[in-house]
Amino acid sequence: MTDRPHRNFYGRRKGKQLKPSHETYLAEDLAALSPGPVSWEENPDRTPLDLAALFGGRPVWLEIGFGGGEHMVHQAELHPEVGIIGAEPYINGVAMLLGKLRRAGAENVRIHPGDARDLFDVLPAESIAKAFLLYPDPWPKARHHRRRFVTPEHLGPLHRCLAPGAEFRVATDIEDYVRQTLEEVPPAGFELLSDSPEPWADWIRTRYEAKAVREGRSSRYLTFRRL
Ligand SMILES: C[S@@+](CC[C@H](N)C(=O)[O-])C[C@H]1O[C@@H](n2cnc3c(N)ncnc32)[C@H](O)[C@@H]1O
């Protein structure tokens, strides 16, 4: 037994199932970091989460589709004065985040290992002070554009959760995703604050962004304010 038995414990296993023994660790960590009952099975009445109890009254931020969790852990370390809830259905990404969290020792993160849309309806209205949507799935084919996150179907529930004045950040390397975001987000009750080829000052490169850079694609960083 080393002093860090979890080192690389949740390592990269893209495309592979987690080993049963790893699933035990995953389940234990996830139980400790649960934001409360989110799924319809656990919370059929959709009772709102008690964010004050979760984070002791700190402002709460939300990351949708955190992938491997680089950005979430970075923000959690940078901002111990806030609580951050992340949603990600890709279980190996969740495992990567858990490994990073163990190494970082951040205590201000809670994880919903599933669809962000299930989280939206159990977050109290106007409870989120900042939201991140970083490199959402591009759905490049025109006939799949309605599956993108930035549609009225998702933006309405997100708007309900965000506090007036809350920042909503979107990063993407897909030019047509920028177009759709600029078209769809303002009518859902947001104003555009900035649209930049440069990332935010507190940025850290995510796994997906690193892949985009390797493949020669640049990115756009959009900041909206919830009206
Ligand atoms: C292209 S990846 C980017 C991941 C990460 N943000 C990054 O920049 O490396 C998009 C992520 O969104 C997640 N995702 C897709 N639909 C989602 C949903 N409805 N709720 C939460 N996450 C979702 C996917 O599982 C995937 O990990």
Short mmCIF file of C-alpha atoms and ligand atoms in Angstrom, two decimals:
data_model
loop_
_atom_site.label_atom_id
_atom_site.label_comp_id
_atom_site.label_asym_id
_atom_site.label_seq_id
_atom_site.Cartn_x
_atom_site.Cartn_y
_atom_site.Cartn_z
CA MET A 1 0.00 0.00 0.00
CA THR A 2 1.46 3.40 -1.00
CA ASP A 3 0.52 6.64 0.70
CA ARG A 4 -1.56 7.46 -2.36
CA PRO A 5 -3.24 4.20 -3.34
CA HIS A 6 -5.59 6.16 -5.57
CA ARG A 7 -2.80 7.63 -7.69
CA ASN A 8 -4.00 7.44 -11.29
CA PHE A 9 -6.60 5.14 -9.89
CA TYR A 10 -9.32 6.36 -12.14
CA GLY A 11 -6.88 6.64 -15.06
CA ARG A 12 -7.85 7.00 -18.66
CA ARG A 13 -9.90 4.10 -19.89
CA LYS A 14 -11.72 5.61 -22.79
CA GLY A 15 -13.98 3.08 -24.41
CA LYS A 16 -13.47 0.51 -21.65
CA GLN A 17 -15.70 -0.51 -18.80
CA LEU A 18 -14.48 0.31 -15.33
CA LYS A 19 -13.25 -2.72 -13.43
CA PRO A 20 -15.71 -3.89 -10.74
CA SER A 21 -13.23 -3.01 -7.98
CA HIS A 22 -12.92 0.50 -9.41
CA GLU A 23 -16.67 0.79 -9.51
CA THR A 24 -16.71 0.31 -5.75
CA TYR A 25 -14.34 3.25 -5.29
CA LEU A 26 -16.30 5.26 -7.79
CA ALA A 27 -19.54 4.58 -5.96
CA GLU A 28 -18.01 5.50 -2.60
CA ASP A 29 -16.60 8.79 -3.86
CA LEU A 30 -19.74 9.64 -5.75
CA ALA A 31 -21.89 9.01 -2.69
CA ALA A 32 -19.68 11.39 -0.69
CA LEU A 33 -19.90 14.04 -3.41
CA SER A 34 -23.58 13.70 -4.26
CA PRO A 35 -25.52 16.97 -4.49
CA GLY A 36 -28.58 15.07 -3.19
CA PRO A 37 -31.33 13.20 -5.03
CA VAL A 38 -31.34 14.24 -8.69
CA SER A 39 -32.53 11.29 -10.80
CA TRP A 40 -36.22 10.70 -11.32
CA GLU A 41 -35.90 7.35 -9.55
CA GLU A 42 -34.41 8.93 -6.41
CA ASN A 43 -36.51 12.08 -6.52
CA PRO A 44 -39.81 11.46 -8.32
CA ASP A 45 -41.39 14.57 -6.76
CA ARG A 46 -38.48 16.71 -8.03
CA THR A 47 -37.88 18.22 -4.59
CA PRO A 48 -35.32 21.06 -4.95
CA LEU A 49 -31.80 20.43 -3.69
CA ASP A 50 -30.79 22.15 -0.46
CA LEU A 51 -27.83 24.16 -1.75
CA ALA A 52 -27.38 26.08 1.50
CA ALA A 53 -26.85 22.79 3.32
CA LEU A 54 -24.51 21.54 0.58
CA PHE A 55 -22.24 24.57 0.42
CA GLY A 56 -22.95 26.53 3.61
CA GLY A 57 -24.46 29.50 1.80
CA ARG A 58 -21.59 29.97 -0.65
CA PRO A 59 -22.45 31.10 -4.22
CA VAL A 60 -23.02 28.05 -6.41
CA TRP A 61 -21.63 27.52 -9.94
CA LEU A 62 -22.63 24.89 -12.46
CA GLU A 63 -20.59 23.08 -15.12
CA ILE A 64 -22.53 21.21 -17.80
CA GLY A 65 -20.65 18.27 -19.38
CA PHE A 66 -17.35 18.60 -17.51
CA GLY A 67 -15.66 15.80 -19.51
CA GLY A 68 -12.46 14.86 -17.64
CA GLY A 69 -13.05 17.62 -15.07
CA GLU A 70 -9.90 19.73 -15.68
CA HIS A 71 -11.83 22.99 -15.62
CA MET A 72 -14.00 22.08 -12.64
CA VAL A 73 -11.06 21.15 -10.44
CA HIS A 74 -9.17 24.24 -11.58
CA GLN A 75 -12.10 26.53 -10.67
CA ALA A 76 -12.70 24.71 -7.39
CA GLU A 77 -9.08 25.26 -6.37
CA LEU A 78 -9.07 28.86 -7.59
CA HIS A 79 -12.36 29.67 -5.84
CA PRO A 80 -12.74 27.93 -2.49
CA GLU A 81 -15.32 30.62 -1.68
CA VAL A 82 -17.84 29.04 -4.09
CA GLY A 83 -19.44 25.63 -4.46
CA ILE A 84 -19.44 23.96 -7.88
CA ILE A 85 -21.88 21.33 -9.13
CA GLY A 86 -20.98 19.42 -12.28
CA ALA A 87 -23.04 17.12 -14.46
CA GLU A 88 -21.45 14.56 -16.77
CA PRO A 89 -22.99 11.28 -17.99
CA TYR A 90 -19.68 9.87 -19.38
CA ILE A 91 -18.66 7.62 -16.49
CA ASN A 92 -14.97 7.47 -17.37
CA GLY A 93 -14.92 11.27 -17.38
CA VAL A 94 -16.52 11.21 -13.93
CA ALA A 95 -13.81 8.78 -12.83
CA MET A 96 -11.10 11.11 -14.14
CA LEU A 97 -12.60 14.02 -12.23
CA LEU A 98 -12.71 11.96 -9.03
CA GLY A 99 -9.03 11.09 -9.40
CA LYS A 100 -8.16 14.77 -9.90
CA LEU A 101 -10.29 15.79 -6.93
CA ARG A 102 -8.56 13.28 -4.66
CA ARG A 103 -5.19 14.68 -5.66
CA ALA A 104 -6.33 18.31 -5.35
CA GLY A 105 -8.18 17.78 -2.08
CA ALA A 106 -10.90 20.28 -3.12
CA GLU A 107 -14.01 19.94 -0.96
CA ASN A 108 -16.27 22.44 -2.74
CA VAL A 109 -17.40 20.18 -5.60
CA ARG A 110 -20.51 18.04 -5.98
CA ILE A 111 -21.14 15.70 -8.88
CA HIS A 112 -24.21 14.52 -10.72
CA PRO A 113 -22.98 11.58 -12.82
CA GLY A 114 -25.71 11.99 -15.40
CA ASP A 115 -27.67 14.30 -17.63
CA ALA A 116 -27.58 18.02 -16.76
CA ARG A 117 -31.23 18.26 -17.75
CA ASP A 118 -32.19 16.16 -14.72
CA LEU A 119 -30.26 18.57 -12.54
CA PHE A 120 -32.01 21.65 -13.90
CA ASP A 121 -35.39 20.78 -12.49
CA VAL A 122 -34.09 20.08 -8.97
CA LEU A 123 -31.96 23.22 -8.75
CA PRO A 124 -33.88 25.97 -6.96
CA ALA A 125 -34.97 28.86 -9.20
CA GLU A 126 -32.34 31.61 -9.55
CA SER A 127 -29.87 29.68 -7.40
CA ILE A 128 -26.82 29.50 -9.71
CA ALA A 129 -24.36 32.39 -9.88
CA LYS A 130 -22.30 31.19 -12.89
CA ALA A 131 -22.63 28.42 -15.48
CA PHE A 132 -20.13 26.87 -17.87
CA LEU A 133 -20.82 25.00 -21.09
CA LEU A 134 -17.37 24.16 -22.42
CA TYR A 135 -17.03 22.44 -25.77
CA PRO A 136 -20.53 20.97 -25.84
CA ASP A 137 -20.98 18.02 -28.20
CA PRO A 138 -20.76 19.59 -31.69
CA TRP A 139 -23.38 17.49 -33.52
CA PRO A 140 -21.84 18.62 -36.85
CA LYS A 141 -24.48 17.28 -39.24
CA ALA A 142 -27.15 19.85 -40.08
CA ARG A 143 -29.95 17.38 -39.37
CA HIS A 144 -28.57 16.92 -35.82
CA HIS A 145 -28.25 20.61 -34.91
CA ARG A 146 -31.42 20.46 -32.83
CA ARG A 147 -29.64 17.97 -30.56
CA ARG A 148 -27.12 20.62 -29.58
CA PHE A 149 -27.34 21.92 -26.06
CA VAL A 150 -28.04 25.51 -27.09
CA THR A 151 -31.70 25.07 -28.01
CA PRO A 152 -34.72 26.71 -26.34
CA GLU A 153 -35.60 23.31 -24.82
CA HIS A 154 -32.44 23.43 -22.65
CA LEU A 155 -31.87 27.16 -22.37
CA GLY A 156 -35.27 27.77 -20.75
CA PRO A 157 -34.60 25.44 -17.78
CA LEU A 158 -31.03 26.75 -17.50
CA HIS A 159 -32.34 30.33 -17.41
CA ARG A 160 -34.72 29.39 -14.60
CA CYS A 161 -31.83 28.09 -12.45
CA LEU A 162 -29.55 31.07 -13.02
CA ALA A 163 -29.73 34.13 -10.82
CA PRO A 164 -30.39 37.45 -12.55
CA GLY A 165 -27.00 38.83 -13.60
CA ALA A 166 -25.35 35.37 -13.56
CA GLU A 167 -22.63 34.73 -16.14
CA PHE A 168 -23.08 31.97 -18.68
CA ARG A 169 -19.86 30.98 -20.47
CA VAL A 170 -19.74 28.93 -23.66
CA ALA A 171 -16.56 27.73 -25.41
CA THR A 172 -16.56 25.96 -28.74
CA ASP A 173 -14.25 25.21 -31.65
CA ILE A 174 -17.12 24.79 -34.10
CA GLU A 175 -17.91 27.89 -36.15
CA ASP A 176 -21.50 26.82 -36.74
CA TYR A 177 -21.95 26.23 -33.01
CA VAL A 178 -20.94 29.87 -32.45
CA ARG A 179 -23.60 30.91 -34.96
CA GLN A 180 -26.29 28.82 -33.28
CA THR A 181 -25.26 30.01 -29.79
CA LEU A 182 -25.40 33.68 -30.83
CA GLU A 183 -28.81 33.05 -32.40
CA GLU A 184 -30.41 30.99 -29.64
CA VAL A 185 -29.05 32.25 -26.33
CA PRO A 186 -30.14 35.95 -26.32
CA PRO A 187 -33.84 35.21 -27.03
CA ALA A 188 -33.80 32.80 -24.06
CA GLY A 189 -33.23 35.77 -21.73
CA PHE A 190 -29.50 36.49 -21.92
CA GLU A 191 -27.39 39.36 -23.21
CA LEU A 192 -24.05 38.84 -24.92
CA LEU A 193 -21.22 40.41 -22.93
CA SER A 194 -18.28 39.26 -25.04
CA ASP A 195 -17.31 37.08 -27.99
CA SER A 196 -13.56 36.53 -28.09
CA PRO A 197 -10.89 34.35 -29.71
CA GLU A 198 -9.01 34.58 -26.39
CA PRO A 199 -10.03 32.53 -23.35
CA TRP A 200 -11.07 33.98 -20.02
CA ALA A 201 -8.30 35.10 -17.62
CA ASP A 202 -9.03 32.21 -15.24
CA TRP A 203 -9.07 29.60 -17.99
CA ILE A 204 -7.39 26.22 -18.09
CA ARG A 205 -7.22 24.11 -21.24
CA THR A 206 -9.67 21.22 -21.22
CA ARG A 207 -9.06 17.82 -22.77
CA TYR A 208 -11.37 18.58 -25.62
CA GLU A 209 -9.73 21.93 -26.30
CA ALA A 210 -6.31 20.25 -26.33
CA LYS A 211 -7.64 17.88 -29.01
CA ALA A 212 -9.01 20.80 -31.04
CA VAL A 213 -5.62 22.55 -30.86
CA ARG A 214 -3.81 19.36 -31.94
CA GLU A 215 -6.16 19.14 -34.90
CA GLY A 216 -5.58 22.79 -35.85
CA ARG A 217 -8.92 24.29 -34.77
CA SER A 218 -9.15 27.58 -32.90
CA SER A 219 -11.88 28.40 -30.41
CA ARG A 220 -14.35 31.11 -29.50
CA TYR A 221 -15.19 32.08 -25.94
CA LEU A 222 -18.64 33.60 -25.46
CA THR A 223 -19.87 35.25 -22.28
CA PHE A 224 -23.55 35.95 -21.65
CA ARG A 225 -25.34 37.56 -18.74
CA ARG A 226 -28.66 36.18 -17.56
CA LEU A 227 -31.24 38.98 -17.67
C1 LIG B 1 -17.03 17.46 -26.41
S1 LIG B 1 -17.14 16.93 -24.75
C2 LIG B 1 -16.33 18.26 -23.86
C3 LIG B 1 -15.99 17.87 -22.46
C4 LIG B 1 -15.28 18.96 -21.62
N1 LIG B 1 -16.17 20.07 -21.33
C5 LIG B 1 -14.01 19.44 -22.29
O1 LIG B 1 -13.98 20.61 -22.72
O2 LIG B 1 -13.06 18.64 -22.38
C6 LIG B 1 -18.86 17.21 -24.37
C7 LIG B 1 -19.28 16.59 -23.06
O3 LIG B 1 -20.64 16.92 -22.79
C8 LIG B 1 -21.23 15.79 -22.17
N2 LIG B 1 -22.69 15.89 -22.31
C9 LIG B 1 -23.42 15.69 -23.44
N3 LIG B 1 -24.73 15.84 -23.18
C10 LIG B 1 -24.82 16.16 -21.86
C11 LIG B 1 -25.92 16.42 -20.99
N4 LIG B 1 -27.19 16.39 -21.43
N5 LIG B 1 -25.66 16.69 -19.70
C12 LIG B 1 -24.39 16.72 -19.24
N6 LIG B 1 -23.32 16.48 -20.02
C13 LIG B 1 -23.52 16.20 -21.31
C14 LIG B 1 -20.62 14.61 -22.89
O4 LIG B 1 -20.70 13.41 -22.16
C15 LIG B 1 -19.17 15.07 -23.07
O5 LIG B 1 -18.34 14.66 -22.02
#
